[in-house]
mmCIF file of C-alpha atoms and ligand atoms in Angstrom:
data_model
loop_
_atom_site.group_PDB
_atom_site.id
_atom_site.type_symbol
_atom_site.label_atom_id
_atom_site.label_comp_id
_atom_site.label_asym_id
_atom_site.label_seq_id
_atom_site.Cartn_x
_atom_site.Cartn_y
_atom_site.Cartn_z
ATOM 1 C CA MET D 547 110.462 128.516 119.064
ATOM 2 C CA GLN D 548 113.830 126.783 119.505
ATOM 3 C CA THR D 549 117.068 128.501 118.536
ATOM 4 C CA LEU D 550 120.505 127.004 118.190
ATOM 5 C CA HIS D 551 123.771 128.117 116.639
ATOM 6 C CA VAL D 552 126.248 126.639 114.229
ATOM 7 C CA GLU D 553 129.593 127.845 115.596
ATOM 8 C CA LEU D 554 131.974 128.590 112.745
ATOM 9 C CA ALA D 555 133.825 131.768 113.858
ATOM 10 C CA ASP D 556 132.837 134.596 111.499
ATOM 11 C CA ARG D 557 130.556 132.255 109.555
ATOM 12 C CA SER D 558 128.414 131.288 112.576
ATOM 13 C CA TYR D 559 124.647 131.394 112.129
ATOM 14 C CA PRO D 560 121.401 130.672 113.935
ATOM 15 C CA ILE D 561 118.885 127.920 113.226
ATOM 16 C CA LEU D 562 115.341 128.806 114.272
ATOM 17 C CA ILE D 563 112.785 126.017 114.571
ATOM 18 C CA GLY D 564 109.105 126.053 115.422
ATOM 19 C CA PRO D 565 105.530 126.146 114.169
ATOM 20 C CA GLY D 566 104.325 129.248 112.352
ATOM 21 C CA LEU D 567 107.717 130.932 111.904
ATOM 22 C CA LEU D 568 106.983 131.985 108.321
ATOM 23 C CA SER D 569 104.265 134.292 109.557
ATOM 24 C CA ALA D 570 105.458 134.965 113.119
ATOM 25 C CA PRO D 571 105.849 138.742 113.465
ATOM 26 C CA GLY D 572 109.464 139.843 113.202
ATOM 27 C CA VAL D 573 111.164 136.435 112.938
ATOM 28 C CA LEU D 574 112.007 136.432 109.245
ATOM 29 C CA ASP D 575 112.484 140.191 109.275
ATOM 30 C CA ALA D 576 115.119 139.909 111.998
ATOM 31 C CA HIS D 577 117.038 137.085 110.363
ATOM 32 C CA VAL D 578 116.927 137.894 106.668
ATOM 33 C CA PRO D 579 119.338 140.751 105.947
ATOM 34 C CA GLY D 580 119.402 142.850 102.782
ATOM 35 C CA ARG D 581 116.927 145.015 100.938
ATOM 36 C CA ASP D 582 116.991 143.113 97.662
ATOM 37 C CA LEU D 583 116.019 139.473 98.014
ATOM 38 C CA VAL D 584 116.219 136.720 95.423
ATOM 39 C CA LEU D 585 113.564 134.172 96.334
ATOM 40 C CA ILE D 586 114.294 130.779 94.785
ATOM 41 C CA SER D 587 111.578 128.138 95.022
ATOM 42 C CA ASN D 588 109.737 125.661 92.831
ATOM 43 C CA THR D 589 106.298 125.191 91.310
ATOM 44 C CA VAL D 590 105.118 122.990 94.211
ATOM 45 C CA VAL D 591 106.356 125.015 97.186
ATOM 46 C CA ALA D 592 105.999 128.606 95.925
ATOM 47 C CA PRO D 593 102.172 128.478 95.601
ATOM 48 C CA LEU D 594 101.958 127.059 99.141
ATOM 49 C CA TYR D 595 104.354 129.310 101.048
ATOM 50 C CA ALA D 596 105.839 132.186 99.027
ATOM 51 C CA GLU D 597 103.061 134.658 99.885
ATOM 52 C CA ARG D 598 103.381 133.942 103.606
ATOM 53 C CA LEU D 599 107.122 134.531 103.449
ATOM 54 C CA LYS D 600 106.813 137.723 101.410
ATOM 55 C CA ALA D 601 104.153 139.128 103.727
ATOM 56 C CA SER D 602 106.605 138.765 106.619
ATOM 57 C CA LEU D 603 109.259 140.661 104.667
ATOM 58 C CA ARG D 604 107.252 143.665 103.540
ATOM 59 C CA GLY D 605 109.306 146.582 102.352
ATOM 60 C CA ARG D 606 111.947 144.417 100.669
ATOM 61 C CA ARG D 607 112.374 144.162 96.914
ATOM 62 C CA PHE D 608 111.820 140.621 95.651
ATOM 63 C CA ILE D 609 113.070 138.938 92.549
ATOM 64 C CA GLU D 610 111.309 135.582 92.336
ATOM 65 C CA VAL D 611 112.670 132.561 90.548
ATOM 66 C CA VAL D 612 110.240 129.640 90.454
ATOM 67 C CA LEU D 613 111.872 126.527 89.055
ATOM 68 C CA PRO D 614 110.333 123.270 87.896
ATOM 69 C CA ASP D 615 110.122 120.569 90.583
ATOM 70 C CA GLY D 616 112.511 117.633 90.706
ATOM 71 C CA GLU D 617 116.055 116.435 91.282
ATOM 72 C CA GLN D 618 116.717 116.509 87.515
ATOM 73 C CA HIS D 619 116.568 120.308 87.692
ATOM 74 C CA LYS D 620 119.400 120.482 90.244
ATOM 75 C CA SER D 621 121.736 121.066 87.332
ATOM 76 C CA LEU D 622 124.279 123.497 85.931
ATOM 77 C CA SER D 623 121.815 124.500 83.227
ATOM 78 C CA THR D 624 119.188 125.469 85.833
ATOM 79 C CA ALA D 625 121.826 127.403 87.793
ATOM 80 C CA SER D 626 122.777 129.129 84.577
ATOM 81 C CA ARG D 627 119.149 130.154 84.002
ATOM 82 C CA VAL D 628 119.078 131.649 87.503
ATOM 83 C CA PHE D 629 122.306 133.576 86.782
ATOM 84 C CA ASP D 630 120.622 134.954 83.647
ATOM 85 C CA VAL D 631 117.764 136.306 85.786
ATOM 86 C CA LEU D 632 120.154 137.831 88.340
ATOM 87 C CA ILE D 633 122.218 139.544 85.666
ATOM 88 C CA ALA D 634 119.160 140.753 83.726
ATOM 89 C CA ASN D 635 117.903 142.326 86.959
ATOM 90 C CA ARG D 636 121.340 143.770 87.829
ATOM 91 C CA VAL D 637 121.220 142.051 91.211
ATOM 92 C CA ALA D 638 124.015 143.547 93.342
ATOM 93 C CA ARG D 639 126.480 141.902 95.724
ATOM 94 C CA ASP D 640 124.504 142.953 98.778
ATOM 95 C CA ALA D 641 121.386 141.066 97.659
ATOM 96 C CA VAL D 642 120.414 137.991 99.680
ATOM 97 C CA VAL D 643 119.314 134.680 98.187
ATOM 98 C CA VAL D 644 116.428 133.013 100.035
ATOM 99 C CA ALA D 645 115.930 129.291 99.377
ATOM 100 C CA LEU D 646 112.328 128.200 99.964
ATOM 101 C CA GLY D 647 111.913 124.465 99.429
ATOM 102 C CA GLY D 648 113.447 121.061 100.004
ATOM 103 C CA GLY D 649 117.031 119.949 99.582
ATOM 104 C CA VAL D 650 116.963 120.334 95.812
ATOM 105 C CA ILE D 651 116.107 124.032 96.035
ATOM 106 C CA GLY D 652 118.432 124.552 99.020
ATOM 107 C CA ASP D 653 121.412 122.927 97.292
ATOM 108 C CA LEU D 654 120.829 124.769 94.018
ATOM 109 C CA ALA D 655 120.120 128.169 95.601
ATOM 110 C CA GLY D 656 123.147 127.758 97.866
ATOM 111 C CA PHE D 657 125.304 126.932 94.855
ATOM 112 C CA VAL D 658 124.007 130.004 93.017
ATOM 113 C CA ALA D 659 124.683 132.152 96.099
ATOM 114 C CA ALA D 660 128.211 130.716 96.411
ATOM 115 C CA CYS D 661 129.064 131.553 92.801
ATOM 116 C CA TYR D 662 127.204 134.755 91.978
ATOM 117 C CA GLN D 663 129.709 137.598 92.191
ATOM 118 C CA ARG D 664 131.992 135.130 94.053
ATOM 119 C CA GLY D 665 129.492 134.768 96.853
ATOM 120 C CA VAL D 666 126.396 136.517 98.184
ATOM 121 C CA ALA D 667 124.595 135.867 101.448
ATOM 122 C CA PHE D 668 121.833 133.281 101.587
ATOM 123 C CA VAL D 669 119.117 132.145 103.958
ATOM 124 C CA GLN D 670 117.660 128.639 104.062
ATOM 125 C CA VAL D 671 113.919 128.231 104.575
ATOM 126 C CA PRO D 672 113.670 124.422 104.348
ATOM 127 C CA THR D 673 110.241 122.884 103.786
ATOM 128 C CA THR D 674 110.923 119.117 103.743
ATOM 129 C CA LEU D 675 111.834 117.144 106.831
ATOM 130 C CA LEU D 676 115.053 116.020 105.144
ATOM 131 C CA ALA D 677 116.049 119.607 104.404
ATOM 132 C CA GLN D 678 115.109 120.717 107.921
ATOM 133 C CA VAL D 679 117.294 118.112 109.647
ATOM 134 C CA ASP D 680 120.083 117.735 107.143
ATOM 135 C CA SER D 681 120.643 119.617 103.905
ATOM 136 C CA SER D 682 119.902 123.161 105.151
ATOM 137 C CA VAL D 683 122.591 122.897 107.833
ATOM 138 C CA GLY D 684 126.321 122.649 107.202
ATOM 139 C CA GLY D 685 126.976 124.652 104.055
ATOM 140 C CA LYS D 686 127.331 121.919 101.444
ATOM 141 C CA THR D 687 125.872 123.237 98.202
ATOM 142 C CA ALA D 688 125.905 121.532 94.829
ATOM 143 C CA VAL D 689 124.339 120.729 91.513
ATOM 144 C CA ASN D 690 124.446 117.352 89.782
ATOM 145 C CA HIS D 691 126.470 116.403 86.735
ATOM 146 C CA PRO D 692 124.608 114.083 84.322
ATOM 147 C CA GLY D 693 127.172 111.419 85.248
ATOM 148 C CA ALA D 694 127.302 111.918 89.014
ATOM 149 C CA LYS D 695 125.300 113.456 91.841
ATOM 150 C CA ASN D 696 126.487 116.530 93.751
ATOM 151 C CA MET D 697 129.788 116.598 91.866
ATOM 152 C CA ILE D 698 129.858 120.332 91.196
ATOM 153 C CA GLY D 699 129.587 122.434 94.308
ATOM 154 C CA ALA D 700 131.025 124.605 97.006
ATOM 155 C CA PHE D 701 131.030 125.021 100.747
ATOM 156 C CA HIS D 702 128.952 128.132 101.422
ATOM 157 C CA GLN D 703 127.281 128.558 104.799
ATOM 158 C CA PRO D 704 123.897 130.277 105.041
ATOM 159 C CA VAL D 705 123.518 133.349 107.289
ATOM 160 C CA ALA D 706 120.412 131.844 108.893
ATOM 161 C CA VAL D 707 118.152 128.793 108.713
ATOM 162 C CA VAL D 708 114.470 129.395 109.438
ATOM 163 C CA THR D 709 112.457 126.190 109.836
ATOM 164 C CA ASP D 710 108.692 126.531 110.070
ATOM 165 C CA THR D 711 107.495 123.072 111.118
ATOM 166 C CA ASP D 712 103.972 123.910 109.879
ATOM 167 C CA THR D 713 105.249 123.524 106.311
ATOM 168 C CA LEU D 714 105.494 119.784 106.974
ATOM 169 C CA GLN D 715 101.703 119.547 107.085
ATOM 170 C CA THR D 716 101.578 119.533 103.269
ATOM 171 C CA LEU D 717 104.536 117.201 102.749
ATOM 172 C CA PRO D 718 103.637 113.852 101.122
ATOM 173 C CA ASP D 719 103.885 110.894 103.565
ATOM 174 C CA ARG D 720 106.713 109.244 101.667
ATOM 175 C CA GLU D 721 108.833 112.401 101.895
ATOM 176 C CA LEU D 722 108.114 112.692 105.626
ATOM 177 C CA HIS D 723 109.204 109.104 106.194
ATOM 178 C CA ALA D 724 112.378 109.652 104.160
ATOM 179 C CA GLY D 725 113.284 112.537 106.475
ATOM 180 C CA LEU D 726 112.724 110.314 109.511
ATOM 181 C CA ALA D 727 115.531 108.023 108.285
ATOM 182 C CA GLU D 728 118.071 110.841 108.622
ATOM 183 C CA ILE D 729 116.739 111.626 112.113
ATOM 184 C CA ILE D 730 117.145 107.989 113.178
ATOM 185 C CA LYS D 731 120.708 108.195 111.811
ATOM 186 C CA TYR D 732 121.589 110.921 114.339
ATOM 187 C CA GLY D 733 120.445 108.732 117.211
ATOM 188 C CA LEU D 734 122.506 105.797 115.959
ATOM 189 C CA ILE D 735 125.726 107.764 115.471
ATOM 190 C CA CYS D 736 125.797 109.802 118.632
ATOM 191 C CA ASP D 737 122.833 109.718 120.958
ATOM 192 C CA ALA D 738 121.368 106.488 122.328
ATOM 193 C CA ALA D 739 118.922 108.473 124.499
ATOM 194 C CA PHE D 740 117.597 110.253 121.407
ATOM 195 C CA PHE D 741 117.181 106.862 119.705
ATOM 196 C CA GLY D 742 115.090 105.812 122.713
ATOM 197 C CA TRP D 743 113.094 109.059 122.481
ATOM 198 C CA LEU D 744 112.369 108.245 118.825
ATOM 199 C CA GLU D 745 111.119 104.786 119.836
ATOM 200 C CA ASP D 746 108.762 106.469 122.321
ATOM 201 C CA ASN D 747 107.605 109.248 119.997
ATOM 202 C CA MET D 748 107.526 107.763 116.511
ATOM 203 C CA ASP D 749 103.720 107.810 116.402
ATOM 204 C CA ALA D 750 103.631 111.518 117.312
ATOM 205 C CA LEU D 751 106.138 112.211 114.538
ATOM 206 C CA ARG D 752 104.131 110.200 112.020
ATOM 207 C CA THR D 753 101.005 112.190 112.903
ATOM 208 C CA ARG D 754 103.023 115.403 112.583
ATOM 209 C CA THR D 755 102.592 116.700 116.120
ATOM 210 C CA ALA D 756 104.281 120.114 116.261
ATOM 211 C CA ALA D 757 106.004 119.569 119.618
ATOM 212 C CA ALA D 758 107.461 116.204 118.616
ATOM 213 C CA LEU D 759 108.624 117.484 115.231
ATOM 214 C CA THR D 760 110.196 120.578 116.776
ATOM 215 C CA TYR D 761 112.118 118.483 119.304
ATOM 216 C CA ALA D 762 113.304 115.919 116.740
ATOM 217 C CA ILE D 763 114.420 118.613 114.294
ATOM 218 C CA HIS D 764 116.111 120.577 117.070
ATOM 219 C CA ARG D 765 118.064 117.591 118.382
ATOM 220 C CA SER D 766 119.046 116.514 114.852
ATOM 221 C CA CYS D 767 120.283 119.999 113.943
ATOM 222 C CA GLN D 768 122.125 120.242 117.257
ATOM 223 C CA ILE D 769 124.020 117.031 116.508
ATOM 224 C CA LYS D 770 124.782 118.053 112.940
ATOM 225 C CA ALA D 771 125.792 121.588 114.025
ATOM 226 C CA GLN D 772 128.218 120.215 116.614
ATOM 227 C CA ILE D 773 129.870 117.889 114.122
ATOM 228 C CA VAL D 774 130.046 120.567 111.402
ATOM 229 C CA GLY D 775 131.412 123.062 113.946
ATOM 230 C CA ARG D 776 134.329 120.696 114.609
ATOM 231 C CA ASP D 777 134.892 119.503 111.035
ATOM 232 C CA GLU D 778 133.330 121.873 108.490
ATOM 233 C CA ARG D 779 135.099 120.424 105.440
ATOM 234 C CA GLU D 780 134.803 116.714 106.213
ATOM 235 C CA GLN D 781 138.452 116.029 107.003
ATOM 236 C CA GLY D 782 137.352 113.481 109.595
ATOM 237 C CA GLU D 783 134.415 113.407 111.988
ATOM 238 C CA ARG D 784 131.835 114.845 109.557
ATOM 239 C CA ALA D 785 132.070 111.574 107.609
ATOM 240 C CA LEU D 786 130.133 109.919 110.477
ATOM 241 C CA LEU D 787 127.053 111.642 109.055
ATOM 242 C CA ASN D 788 127.365 109.236 106.133
ATOM 243 C CA LEU D 789 126.278 106.241 108.222
ATOM 244 C CA GLY D 790 124.229 104.003 105.936
ATOM 245 C CA HIS D 791 124.932 106.144 102.893
ATOM 246 C CA THR D 792 127.455 103.865 101.153
ATOM 247 C CA PHE D 793 125.024 100.926 101.319
ATOM 248 C CA GLY D 794 122.148 103.252 100.400
ATOM 249 C CA HIS D 795 124.162 104.569 97.473
ATOM 250 C CA ALA D 796 124.199 101.034 96.000
ATOM 251 C CA ILE D 797 120.378 100.960 96.064
ATOM 252 C CA GLU D 798 120.048 104.437 94.559
ATOM 253 C CA SER D 799 122.568 103.677 91.800
ATOM 254 C CA ALA D 800 121.158 100.250 90.948
ATOM 255 C CA THR D 801 117.657 101.698 90.610
ATOM 256 C CA GLY D 802 118.741 104.772 88.652
ATOM 257 C CA TYR D 803 117.760 107.259 91.386
ATOM 258 C CA VAL D 804 114.072 107.017 90.487
ATOM 259 C CA ASP D 805 112.297 104.259 92.432
ATOM 260 C CA TRP D 806 113.830 104.969 95.816
ATOM 261 C CA LEU D 807 113.908 108.238 97.703
ATOM 262 C CA HIS D 808 117.297 109.047 99.214
ATOM 263 C CA GLY D 809 115.961 108.694 102.759
ATOM 264 C CA GLU D 810 114.392 105.321 101.960
ATOM 265 C CA ALA D 811 117.728 104.031 100.659
ATOM 266 C CA VAL D 812 119.503 105.509 103.678
ATOM 267 C CA GLY D 813 117.064 103.802 106.062
ATOM 268 C CA LEU D 814 118.020 100.437 104.589
ATOM 269 C CA GLY D 815 121.666 101.478 104.576
ATOM 270 C CA LEU D 816 121.409 102.161 108.312
ATOM 271 C CA LEU D 817 120.043 98.670 108.805
ATOM 272 C CA MET D 818 122.869 97.117 106.778
ATOM 273 C CA ALA D 819 125.632 99.100 108.524
ATOM 274 C CA THR D 820 124.135 98.141 111.879
ATOM 275 C CA ASP D 821 123.775 94.514 110.833
ATOM 276 C CA MET D 822 127.404 94.420 109.645
ATOM 277 C CA SER D 823 128.565 95.948 112.943
ATOM 278 C CA ALA D 824 126.712 93.176 114.788
ATOM 279 C CA ARG D 825 128.182 90.500 112.489
ATOM 280 C CA MET D 826 131.644 91.791 113.457
ATOM 281 C CA GLN D 827 130.656 91.297 117.092
ATOM 282 C CA ALA D 828 131.253 95.010 117.590
ATOM 283 C CA LEU D 829 127.612 95.650 118.439
ATOM 284 C CA ASP D 830 124.857 93.934 120.399
ATOM 285 C CA ALA D 831 122.573 92.157 117.894
ATOM 286 C CA GLY D 832 119.536 93.475 119.769
ATOM 287 C CA VAL D 833 120.212 96.919 118.279
ATOM 288 C CA VAL D 834 119.624 95.540 114.771
ATOM 289 C CA GLU D 835 116.131 94.361 115.713
ATOM 290 C CA ARG D 836 115.318 97.619 117.519
ATOM 291 C CA LEU D 837 116.365 99.538 114.420
ATOM 292 C CA ARG D 838 114.374 97.322 112.048
ATOM 293 C CA ARG D 839 111.278 97.850 114.175
ATOM 294 C CA LEU D 840 111.821 101.625 114.358
ATOM 295 C CA LEU D 841 112.289 101.914 110.581
ATOM 296 C CA GLU D 842 109.066 99.987 110.047
ATOM 297 C CA ARG D 843 107.234 102.266 112.457
ATOM 298 C CA ALA D 844 108.656 105.258 110.555
ATOM 299 C CA GLY D 845 106.936 103.918 107.432
ATOM 300 C CA LEU D 846 110.232 103.002 105.788
ATOM 301 C CA PRO D 847 110.995 99.912 103.701
ATOM 302 C CA VAL D 848 113.227 97.305 105.387
ATOM 303 C CA VAL D 849 113.696 94.939 102.439
ATOM 304 C CA PRO D 850 116.063 96.138 99.695
ATOM 305 C CA PRO D 851 115.777 95.333 95.996
ATOM 306 C CA ARG D 852 117.478 91.987 95.203
ATOM 307 C CA ILE D 853 120.278 93.505 93.154
ATOM 308 C CA GLY D 854 122.844 90.896 94.207
ATOM 309 C CA ALA D 855 125.898 91.306 96.431
ATOM 310 C CA ALA D 856 128.414 91.613 93.589
ATOM 311 C CA ARG D 857 126.541 94.373 91.843
ATOM 312 C CA ALA D 858 125.986 96.220 95.120
ATOM 313 C CA LEU D 859 129.698 96.057 95.877
ATOM 314 C CA GLY D 860 130.468 97.466 92.444
ATOM 315 C CA TYR D 861 128.327 100.515 93.147
ATOM 316 C CA MET D 862 129.770 100.955 96.622
ATOM 317 C CA LYS D 863 133.265 101.104 95.108
ATOM 318 C CA VAL D 864 132.473 104.227 93.115
ATOM 319 C CA ASP D 865 131.306 106.062 96.233
ATOM 320 C CA LYS D 866 133.236 109.201 97.224
ATOM 321 C CA LYS D 867 134.470 107.503 100.404
ATOM 322 C CA VAL D 868 136.790 105.029 98.692
ATOM 323 C CA GLN D 869 140.436 105.604 99.685
ATOM 324 C CA ALA D 870 143.297 103.752 97.983
ATOM 325 C CA GLY D 871 140.814 101.208 96.634
ATOM 326 C CA ARG D 872 139.425 100.372 100.082
ATOM 327 C CA ILE D 873 135.777 101.188 100.861
ATOM 328 C CA ARG D 874 135.701 103.141 104.104
ATOM 329 C CA LEU D 875 132.517 102.445 106.041
ATOM 330 C CA VAL D 876 130.795 104.043 108.977
ATOM 331 C CA LEU D 877 130.130 101.309 111.532
ATOM 332 C CA LEU D 878 128.712 101.244 115.046
ATOM 333 C CA THR D 879 130.633 100.182 118.126
ATOM 334 C CA ARG D 880 127.528 100.610 120.240
ATOM 335 C CA LEU D 881 124.187 102.357 119.977
ATOM 336 C CA GLY D 882 125.090 106.056 119.869
ATOM 337 C CA ARG D 883 128.731 105.579 118.875
ATOM 338 C CA ALA D 884 130.088 105.313 115.308
ATOM 339 C CA VAL D 885 133.512 105.087 113.667
ATOM 340 C CA VAL D 886 134.746 105.581 110.097
ATOM 341 C CA THR D 887 137.010 102.721 109.150
ATOM 342 C CA GLY D 888 138.532 100.714 106.330
ATOM 343 C CA ASP D 889 139.562 98.108 108.868
ATOM 344 C CA TYR D 890 136.910 95.378 108.801
ATOM 345 C CA PRO D 891 136.891 91.758 107.635
ATOM 346 C CA ASP D 892 135.764 91.476 104.011
ATOM 347 C CA SER D 893 133.813 88.396 105.054
ATOM 348 C CA ALA D 894 131.543 90.561 107.244
ATOM 349 C CA LEU D 895 130.848 92.933 104.363
ATOM 350 C CA GLN D 896 130.200 90.019 101.990
ATOM 351 C CA ALA D 897 127.862 88.314 104.437
ATOM 352 C CA THR D 898 125.936 91.543 104.987
ATOM 353 C CA LEU D 899 125.558 92.216 101.261
ATOM 354 C CA ALA D 900 124.481 88.639 100.576
ATOM 355 C CA ALA D 901 121.935 88.699 103.410
ATOM 356 C CA HIS D 902 120.262 91.869 102.167
ATOM 357 C CA PHE D 903 120.841 92.031 98.422
ATOM 358 C CA GLY D 904 120.817 88.318 97.637
HETATM 359 N N1 NAD C 1294 123.605 119.826 101.201
HETATM 360 C C1 NAD C 1294 123.514 118.772 101.963
HETATM 361 O O1 NAD C 1294 124.217 118.642 102.972
HETATM 362 C C2 NAD C 1294 122.531 117.696 101.618
HETATM 363 C C3 NAD C 1294 122.237 116.692 102.547
HETATM 364 C C4 NAD C 1294 121.261 115.760 102.208
HETATM 365 C C5 NAD C 1294 120.613 115.842 100.988
HETATM 366 N N2 NAD C 1294 120.935 116.827 100.107
HETATM 367 C C6 NAD C 1294 120.238 116.946 98.810
HETATM 368 O O2 NAD C 1294 118.868 117.203 99.068
HETATM 369 C C7 NAD C 1294 118.103 116.762 97.960
HETATM 370 C C8 NAD C 1294 116.882 116.030 98.450
HETATM 371 O O3 NAD C 1294 116.108 116.919 99.217
HETATM 372 P P1 NAD C 1294 114.591 116.613 99.581
HETATM 373 O O4 NAD C 1294 114.486 115.240 100.086
HETATM 374 O O5 NAD C 1294 114.127 117.732 100.410
HETATM 375 O O6 NAD C 1294 113.886 116.576 98.146
HETATM 376 P P2 NAD C 1294 113.134 117.706 97.277
HETATM 377 O O7 NAD C 1294 113.736 119.029 97.468
HETATM 378 O O8 NAD C 1294 113.062 117.174 95.894
HETATM 379 O O9 NAD C 1294 111.667 117.700 97.906
HETATM 380 C C9 NAD C 1294 110.882 116.548 97.823
HETATM 381 C C10 NAD C 1294 109.511 116.851 97.180
HETATM 382 O O10 NAD C 1294 108.688 117.535 98.133
HETATM 383 C C11 NAD C 1294 108.192 118.742 97.565
HETATM 384 N N3 NAD C 1294 108.011 119.658 98.693
HETATM 385 C C12 NAD C 1294 108.952 120.357 99.346
HETATM 386 N N4 NAD C 1294 108.436 120.946 100.431
HETATM 387 C C13 NAD C 1294 107.113 120.649 100.437
HETATM 388 C C14 NAD C 1294 106.050 120.972 101.302
HETATM 389 N N5 NAD C 1294 106.250 121.682 102.424
HETATM 390 N N6 NAD C 1294 104.812 120.518 101.008
HETATM 391 C C15 NAD C 1294 104.615 119.743 99.903
HETATM 392 N N7 NAD C 1294 105.589 119.390 99.061
HETATM 393 C C16 NAD C 1294 106.829 119.840 99.331
HETATM 394 C C17 NAD C 1294 109.223 119.113 96.559
HETATM 395 O O11 NAD C 1294 108.728 120.019 95.606
HETATM 396 C C18 NAD C 1294 109.583 117.760 95.977
HETATM 397 O O12 NAD C 1294 108.625 117.346 95.058
HETATM 398 C C19 NAD C 1294 119.024 115.911 97.113
HETATM 399 O O13 NAD C 1294 119.382 116.626 95.948
HETATM 400 C C20 NAD C 1294 120.241 115.696 97.996
HETATM 401 O O14 NAD C 1294 121.437 115.555 97.250
HETATM 402 C C21 NAD C 1294 121.869 117.753 100.409
HETATM 403 ZN ZN1 ZN C 1295 121.464 111.631 103.464
#
């Protein structure tokens, strides 16, 4: 088992990573406080893992909320249904919310925990690769508005993150590959050696080898934890974690958030941001080809939908990162080093969009 810490003064917390943690004697028991637990999961994940988790937390009182599966349920109305259950059961302030599932469940349960009685403790038990390397760490919680994703939310850090890598054995391939895109992102933004490790170990990750997964998740969480520790509320550096996301956002928006998984769109976004950095002569063009090859080996698409440069730009302009009308982009200055900037030639952005989106 690997342990690391997110350092945020009195809101610091551990992240535990390894195979079998859901049933490892004492692990959950030591890191989940509270006698009354509100277990929030969904109809896919609860039948697979809820019993294992509950068996490791014998002697606690559980209130279980099993929600329907899907991003469309990450909504205010679902949160409201959960509040109804909590109030009907007179759940007290010292209860602890446990999120068992992917990013949808983690974001929604975290939002519920942030709001219920102005904030109760919560523990993340992420079961998708994306949730294990990204959404469970850092305290961003949210639900979607029908008109915009993640628009209603709060910063609310968990008290612990417990990642059992064995849960990935049941994850559909496409979801695994989507999580790999976020892992590759960490290498690009701040660790060239980790990028090289991914090139050497991509096959072991694809075949879900426990040791490789544990290392990749550990290194990803370490990078995210360091950045969040320095910039919890995204005043600056935390925005680097959005590498590829503004380009990816154009794909997700143009396709109505249904055909493309977030990680798939991000993978292509990484390629476009890297390509644009090379077009600006800020980055060695060889990195673009290395990345394309690595994305392919991760099972990710490398050709975007032909939505057209103008339409893509339109979607990018409604991204949260627009400041004073200028799209701020995360670009690379070398492999393992990224900057957030609005200072780039429009011609480089245009050329990149035309090359990829047509
Ligand atoms: N808070 C943050 O910082 C942050 C960061 C990135 C993404 N997000 C959010 O995360 C969400 C996406 O998360 P996701 O990619 O985990 O999607 P998800 O939660 O929808 O999970 C993907 C699918 O896998 C299923 N699943 C989960 N674990 C499984 C398992 N072990 N075995 C089999 N099936 C399993 C789910 O039921 C679902 O059908 C989005 O809403 C996004 O906005 C939040
Ligand atoms: Zn992402």
